[in-house]
Amino acid sequence: MIRKLLKAFTPPLLYSLLHKMITAEVGYHGNYTSWEEALKNSTGFDNPAILKKVRESALLVKEGKAVFERDSVLFDKIQYTWPVIACLQHIAIASSNLCVLDFGGSLGTTYFQSRRFLQQVPLKWFVVEQPHYVDCGIKEFADDQLRFAYSIEEVITREKINCLLVSGTLQCLEKPVQWIESILHFDNILIDRTSFIEGEERLMIETVPEQIYRASFPCWFFNEDEFIKHFTTTHELITVFDSADESTVSSDFEKMYWKGFFFKKKILPA
C-alpha cells in the first residue's frame, strides 16, 4: 500500500530513484572500472540455477501450457515487441525468406514470441548461446525451424544468415565494442533491449529479484550517440525504437533507459 501511494503522488523519475533506494538489493548499482572487478562482485552468467528456471518456463510455452516466457518469467499474454516483428517482416519480404542468427537468444524466447507473424515465408532460426543452453536447446527445443549452435562461425559456415538479432545481450559482453566490430559483415543487424545512460558509459552490476532467480552479473550502460557510431561507417541506421523495459535513474540522477535499433548494410557505389 505504501508503495502504491508513493507512486501515485511522486513524479516518475523521483519515484524511480526512491524505489531503487528502498530495494537496493535488486536492480542496477555500482560504477566499476573493469569487467574483472564487476565479475568478482557478482555471481556471473553461468549459474546452472538460471538455466533450470528458464528451461522449466520455456518448456511450458513450447508445450502450450503457458503463453509467453522471458528471462524465466511467465506472462498471461505474449509481450509482443512490434518494432522487432516489423523489422523481421521487412527482411523476410525483401529476401523471400528469413534466416535469423539470434545471439544470446536463451531457449528461443524471441522465436516463440514472433513466429506467429512470420508464417508466410520460409523461416530458419538459429540461437547461439552458452554451451549448457545449447545442449539443452538441442535436446528439448530444436525442431525444423528452431536450431541451436555454440558459435556464430558454426552457423555462418553452413547457412546464409540475413538477420543478426541481438536482444538484451550486448550489454552483458565483456568487450562489446570489439564484438560489434566482428559482426559488421552481416547485412541486417537488429538490436533490442540494450541499456543506455545519459552521460558517460558505465559498467554496473544487475541484481535479479530473488523471486525470478538468484543471480547478479556485470552490465554495461552505453552512451547512445557513441554506440550508434560503431555501426554507421558500414551500416545505415533504419530506425530506433524504445524497448519494453522501463526507464529509471542512477544513484546520481542520470537517466537509464533501453532501446532497439535496426541497421542495414550500406550499398557501396560500383
Short mmCIF file of C-alpha atoms in Angstrom, two decimals:
data_model
loop_
_atom_site.label_atom_id
_atom_site.label_comp_id
_atom_site.label_asym_id
_atom_site.label_seq_id
_atom_site.Cartn_x
_atom_site.Cartn_y
_atom_site.Cartn_z
CA MET A 1 0.00 0.00 0.00
CA ILE A 2 2.80 2.44 0.87
CA ARG A 3 4.48 1.77 -2.46
CA LYS A 4 1.23 2.44 -4.36
CA LEU A 5 0.69 5.72 -2.52
CA LEU A 6 4.29 6.73 -3.13
CA LYS A 7 3.93 6.05 -6.84
CA ALA A 8 0.63 7.92 -7.06
CA PHE A 9 1.95 11.16 -5.56
CA THR A 10 5.60 11.18 -6.66
CA PRO A 11 6.98 12.36 -10.03
CA PRO A 12 8.12 9.33 -12.10
CA LEU A 13 11.87 9.95 -12.00
CA LEU A 14 11.86 10.68 -8.27
CA TYR A 15 9.72 7.61 -7.63
CA SER A 16 12.13 5.50 -9.65
CA LEU A 17 15.06 6.72 -7.55
CA LEU A 18 13.22 6.24 -4.23
CA HIS A 19 12.12 2.78 -5.28
CA LYS A 20 15.71 1.94 -6.22
CA MET A 21 16.94 3.12 -2.82
CA ILE A 22 14.24 1.17 -0.96
CA THR A 23 15.05 -2.02 -2.89
CA ALA A 24 18.79 -1.51 -3.15
CA GLU A 25 19.43 -5.22 -3.13
CA VAL A 26 17.96 -5.54 -6.65
CA GLY A 27 18.31 -3.57 -9.87
CA TYR A 28 21.47 -1.82 -11.08
CA HIS A 29 24.23 -0.42 -8.91
CA GLY A 30 27.91 0.49 -8.89
CA ASN A 31 30.32 2.16 -11.27
CA TYR A 32 33.11 -0.36 -11.88
CA THR A 33 36.44 0.37 -13.50
CA SER A 34 36.92 -3.08 -15.05
CA TRP A 35 34.98 -6.17 -16.05
CA GLU A 36 37.12 -8.28 -13.71
CA GLU A 37 36.17 -6.09 -10.76
CA ALA A 38 32.47 -6.27 -11.59
CA LEU A 39 32.62 -10.02 -12.10
CA LYS A 40 34.27 -10.52 -8.70
CA ASN A 41 31.37 -8.69 -7.11
CA SER A 42 28.66 -10.72 -8.87
CA THR A 43 27.68 -14.35 -9.36
CA GLY A 44 28.10 -14.33 -13.15
CA PHE A 45 26.01 -15.64 -16.06
CA ASP A 46 26.69 -19.37 -15.99
CA ASN A 47 24.84 -20.26 -12.79
CA PRO A 48 23.09 -23.61 -13.51
CA ALA A 49 20.09 -22.45 -11.46
CA ILE A 50 19.33 -19.81 -14.11
CA LEU A 51 19.09 -22.36 -16.91
CA LYS A 52 16.98 -24.64 -14.70
CA LYS A 53 14.41 -21.89 -14.15
CA VAL A 54 14.45 -20.75 -17.78
CA ARG A 55 14.08 -24.33 -19.04
CA GLU A 56 11.07 -25.02 -16.83
CA SER A 57 9.26 -21.92 -18.07
CA ALA A 58 10.26 -22.31 -21.72
CA LEU A 59 9.04 -25.91 -21.80
CA LEU A 60 5.62 -24.77 -20.63
CA VAL A 61 5.49 -22.36 -23.58
CA LYS A 62 6.67 -25.00 -26.06
CA GLU A 63 4.07 -27.46 -24.80
CA GLY A 64 1.28 -24.87 -24.99
CA LYS A 65 0.77 -24.80 -21.22
CA ALA A 66 1.89 -21.16 -20.94
CA VAL A 67 1.64 -18.24 -23.33
CA PHE A 68 4.99 -16.45 -23.11
CA GLU A 69 8.29 -16.56 -21.22
CA ARG A 70 11.12 -14.07 -20.90
CA ASP A 71 14.07 -14.41 -18.51
CA SER A 72 12.17 -17.37 -16.94
CA VAL A 73 9.17 -15.17 -16.07
CA LEU A 74 5.82 -16.42 -17.40
CA PHE A 75 3.23 -13.96 -18.74
CA ASP A 76 -0.50 -14.41 -19.24
CA LYS A 77 -0.24 -12.86 -22.71
CA ILE A 78 2.56 -12.52 -25.24
CA GLN A 79 4.60 -9.38 -24.74
CA TYR A 80 4.97 -8.57 -28.43
CA THR A 81 7.88 -6.38 -29.49
CA TRP A 82 6.23 -4.86 -32.54
CA PRO A 83 9.25 -2.97 -33.92
CA VAL A 84 11.28 -6.20 -33.90
CA ILE A 85 8.49 -8.10 -35.64
CA ALA A 86 8.11 -5.33 -38.24
CA CYS A 87 11.86 -5.36 -38.97
CA LEU A 88 11.89 -9.15 -39.29
CA GLN A 89 8.95 -8.96 -41.70
CA HIS A 90 10.75 -6.28 -43.72
CA ILE A 91 13.81 -8.51 -44.10
CA ALA A 92 11.66 -11.54 -44.91
CA ILE A 93 9.74 -9.72 -47.66
CA ALA A 94 12.93 -8.32 -49.21
CA SER A 95 14.62 -11.73 -49.27
CA SER A 96 11.60 -14.05 -49.70
CA ASN A 97 12.91 -15.94 -46.67
CA LEU A 98 14.13 -15.29 -43.15
CA CYS A 99 17.23 -16.86 -41.66
CA VAL A 100 17.91 -15.40 -38.22
CA LEU A 101 21.01 -15.77 -36.08
CA ASP A 102 19.77 -14.95 -32.59
CA PHE A 103 22.85 -14.24 -30.49
CA GLY A 104 22.15 -14.80 -26.80
CA GLY A 105 18.59 -15.91 -27.55
CA SER A 106 18.15 -18.14 -24.49
CA LEU A 107 15.97 -21.14 -25.41
CA GLY A 108 14.18 -19.34 -28.22
CA THR A 109 12.28 -16.58 -26.40
CA THR A 110 12.06 -14.19 -29.37
CA TYR A 111 11.37 -17.05 -31.78
CA PHE A 112 8.33 -18.17 -29.79
CA GLN A 113 7.30 -14.54 -29.38
CA SER A 114 7.45 -13.71 -33.09
CA ARG A 115 6.81 -16.89 -35.10
CA ARG A 116 3.07 -16.29 -35.49
CA PHE A 117 3.83 -13.26 -37.68
CA LEU A 118 6.49 -14.99 -39.77
CA GLN A 119 4.50 -17.90 -41.16
CA GLN A 120 4.27 -16.65 -44.74
CA VAL A 121 7.94 -17.14 -45.65
CA PRO A 122 10.47 -19.95 -45.20
CA LEU A 123 11.93 -19.50 -41.71
CA LYS A 124 15.10 -20.75 -40.03
CA TRP A 125 16.06 -19.50 -36.58
CA PHE A 126 19.46 -20.25 -35.06
CA VAL A 127 20.14 -19.46 -31.40
CA VAL A 128 23.79 -19.05 -30.36
CA GLU A 129 24.17 -19.31 -26.60
CA GLN A 130 26.29 -20.53 -23.72
CA PRO A 131 27.18 -24.24 -24.12
CA HIS A 132 24.81 -25.51 -21.41
CA TYR A 133 21.91 -23.61 -23.03
CA VAL A 134 22.80 -25.07 -26.43
CA ASP A 135 22.97 -28.59 -25.00
CA CYS A 136 19.52 -28.14 -23.52
CA GLY A 137 18.14 -26.47 -26.65
CA ILE A 138 19.31 -29.24 -28.98
CA LYS A 139 17.89 -31.90 -26.70
CA GLU A 140 14.50 -30.38 -25.83
CA PHE A 141 13.62 -27.41 -28.07
CA ALA A 142 15.11 -27.80 -31.55
CA ASP A 143 12.80 -28.53 -34.49
CA ASP A 144 12.67 -27.92 -38.24
CA GLN A 145 12.77 -24.13 -37.76
CA LEU A 146 14.48 -23.59 -34.40
CA ARG A 147 18.11 -24.69 -34.12
CA PHE A 148 20.91 -24.12 -31.60
CA ALA A 149 24.64 -23.60 -32.10
CA TYR A 150 27.71 -22.97 -29.96
CA SER A 151 29.17 -20.14 -32.06
CA ILE A 152 28.39 -17.69 -34.84
CA GLU A 153 31.06 -19.33 -37.01
CA GLU A 154 29.34 -22.69 -36.70
CA VAL A 155 26.18 -21.21 -38.24
CA ILE A 156 27.56 -18.97 -40.99
CA THR A 157 29.74 -21.73 -42.44
CA ARG A 158 26.59 -23.62 -43.49
CA GLU A 159 23.76 -21.05 -43.65
CA LYS A 160 23.22 -17.71 -45.38
CA ILE A 161 22.04 -15.53 -42.50
CA ASN A 162 20.05 -12.45 -43.49
CA CYS A 163 19.40 -11.12 -39.98
CA LEU A 164 21.62 -10.95 -36.91
CA LEU A 165 19.39 -10.43 -33.86
CA VAL A 166 20.86 -9.34 -30.52
CA SER A 167 18.29 -8.80 -27.77
CA GLY A 168 19.29 -7.97 -24.20
CA THR A 169 22.78 -9.38 -24.77
CA LEU A 170 25.25 -6.73 -25.94
CA GLN A 171 25.47 -5.08 -22.53
CA CYS A 172 26.40 -8.44 -20.99
CA LEU A 173 29.54 -8.92 -23.08
CA GLU A 174 32.94 -8.23 -21.60
CA LYS A 175 34.15 -6.37 -24.70
CA PRO A 176 31.07 -5.20 -26.60
CA VAL A 177 32.89 -2.79 -28.94
CA GLN A 178 35.27 -5.48 -30.18
CA TRP A 179 32.33 -7.83 -30.62
CA ILE A 180 30.43 -5.25 -32.67
CA GLU A 181 33.45 -4.85 -34.94
CA SER A 182 33.40 -8.61 -35.56
CA ILE A 183 29.78 -8.74 -36.79
CA LEU A 184 29.65 -5.79 -39.19
CA HIS A 185 29.74 -8.18 -42.16
CA PHE A 186 26.05 -9.03 -41.59
CA ASP A 187 23.68 -7.25 -43.98
CA ASN A 188 20.94 -6.67 -41.40
CA ILE A 189 21.61 -6.13 -37.69
CA LEU A 190 18.62 -5.92 -35.37
CA ILE A 191 19.29 -4.90 -31.77
CA ASP A 192 16.76 -4.78 -28.94
CA ARG A 193 16.61 -4.34 -25.14
CA THR A 194 20.01 -2.66 -24.94
CA SER A 195 20.81 -0.44 -21.94
CA PHE A 196 21.90 3.21 -22.12
CA ILE A 197 22.65 6.03 -19.73
CA GLU A 198 22.65 9.78 -20.21
CA GLY A 199 26.25 10.76 -19.75
CA GLU A 200 29.37 8.63 -19.91
CA GLU A 201 29.32 4.88 -20.46
CA ARG A 202 29.15 2.99 -17.17
CA LEU A 203 29.76 -0.58 -16.02
CA MET A 204 27.32 -1.64 -13.32
CA ILE A 205 26.02 -4.83 -11.73
CA GLU A 206 22.50 -6.06 -12.31
CA THR A 207 20.99 -7.96 -9.37
CA VAL A 208 17.96 -10.03 -10.35
CA PRO A 209 14.97 -10.11 -7.96
CA GLU A 210 15.13 -13.33 -5.96
CA GLN A 211 11.61 -14.35 -6.96
CA ILE A 212 12.86 -14.68 -10.55
CA TYR A 213 16.18 -16.39 -9.74
CA ARG A 214 19.14 -15.56 -7.54
CA ALA A 215 21.83 -14.02 -9.73
CA SER A 216 23.88 -10.91 -10.38
CA PHE A 217 26.14 -10.03 -13.28
CA PRO A 218 28.05 -7.17 -14.91
CA CYS A 219 26.06 -4.93 -17.25
CA TRP A 220 27.23 -2.08 -19.48
CA PHE A 221 25.20 1.10 -19.85
CA PHE A 222 26.24 2.71 -23.13
CA ASN A 223 26.23 6.28 -24.31
CA GLU A 224 23.70 6.18 -27.17
CA ASP A 225 25.49 8.52 -29.59
CA GLU A 226 28.81 6.70 -29.19
CA PHE A 227 27.08 3.33 -29.52
CA ILE A 228 25.50 4.23 -32.87
CA LYS A 229 28.84 5.42 -34.25
CA HIS A 230 30.23 1.88 -34.03
CA PHE A 231 27.81 0.83 -36.79
CA THR A 232 27.37 3.79 -39.11
CA THR A 233 30.63 3.51 -41.06
CA THR A 234 29.35 0.32 -42.68
CA HIS A 235 25.60 0.39 -41.97
CA GLU A 236 22.67 2.75 -42.33
CA LEU A 237 20.51 3.30 -39.26
CA ILE A 238 16.99 2.50 -40.47
CA THR A 239 15.08 3.02 -37.25
CA VAL A 240 15.41 3.48 -33.48
CA PHE A 241 12.74 2.33 -31.04
CA ASP A 242 12.10 2.21 -27.33
CA SER A 243 12.35 -1.21 -25.72
CA ALA A 244 9.74 -2.58 -23.36
CA ASP A 245 11.93 -2.16 -20.29
CA GLU A 246 11.08 0.86 -18.15
CA SER A 247 13.47 3.78 -17.80
CA THR A 248 14.93 4.55 -14.39
CA VAL A 249 17.68 6.72 -12.89
CA SER A 250 21.07 6.01 -11.40
CA SER A 251 22.02 6.98 -7.87
CA ASP A 252 23.44 10.25 -9.23
CA PHE A 253 20.24 11.05 -11.18
CA GLU A 254 21.43 10.08 -14.66
CA LYS A 255 18.62 8.62 -16.76
CA MET A 256 18.95 4.91 -17.62
CA TYR A 257 16.88 3.53 -20.48
CA TRP A 258 16.62 0.69 -23.02
CA LYS A 259 16.42 0.97 -26.81
CA GLY A 260 16.49 -1.02 -30.03
CA PHE A 261 18.00 -0.34 -33.47
CA PHE A 262 17.78 -1.68 -37.00
CA PHE A 263 20.93 -1.28 -39.09
CA LYS A 264 21.14 -2.19 -42.79
CA LYS A 265 24.46 -2.55 -44.59
CA LYS A 266 25.26 0.34 -46.94
CA ILE A 267 25.37 -0.36 -50.65
CA LEU A 268 28.75 0.86 -51.85
CA PRO A 269 28.94 2.57 -55.24
CA ALA A 270 30.17 0.34 -58.05
#
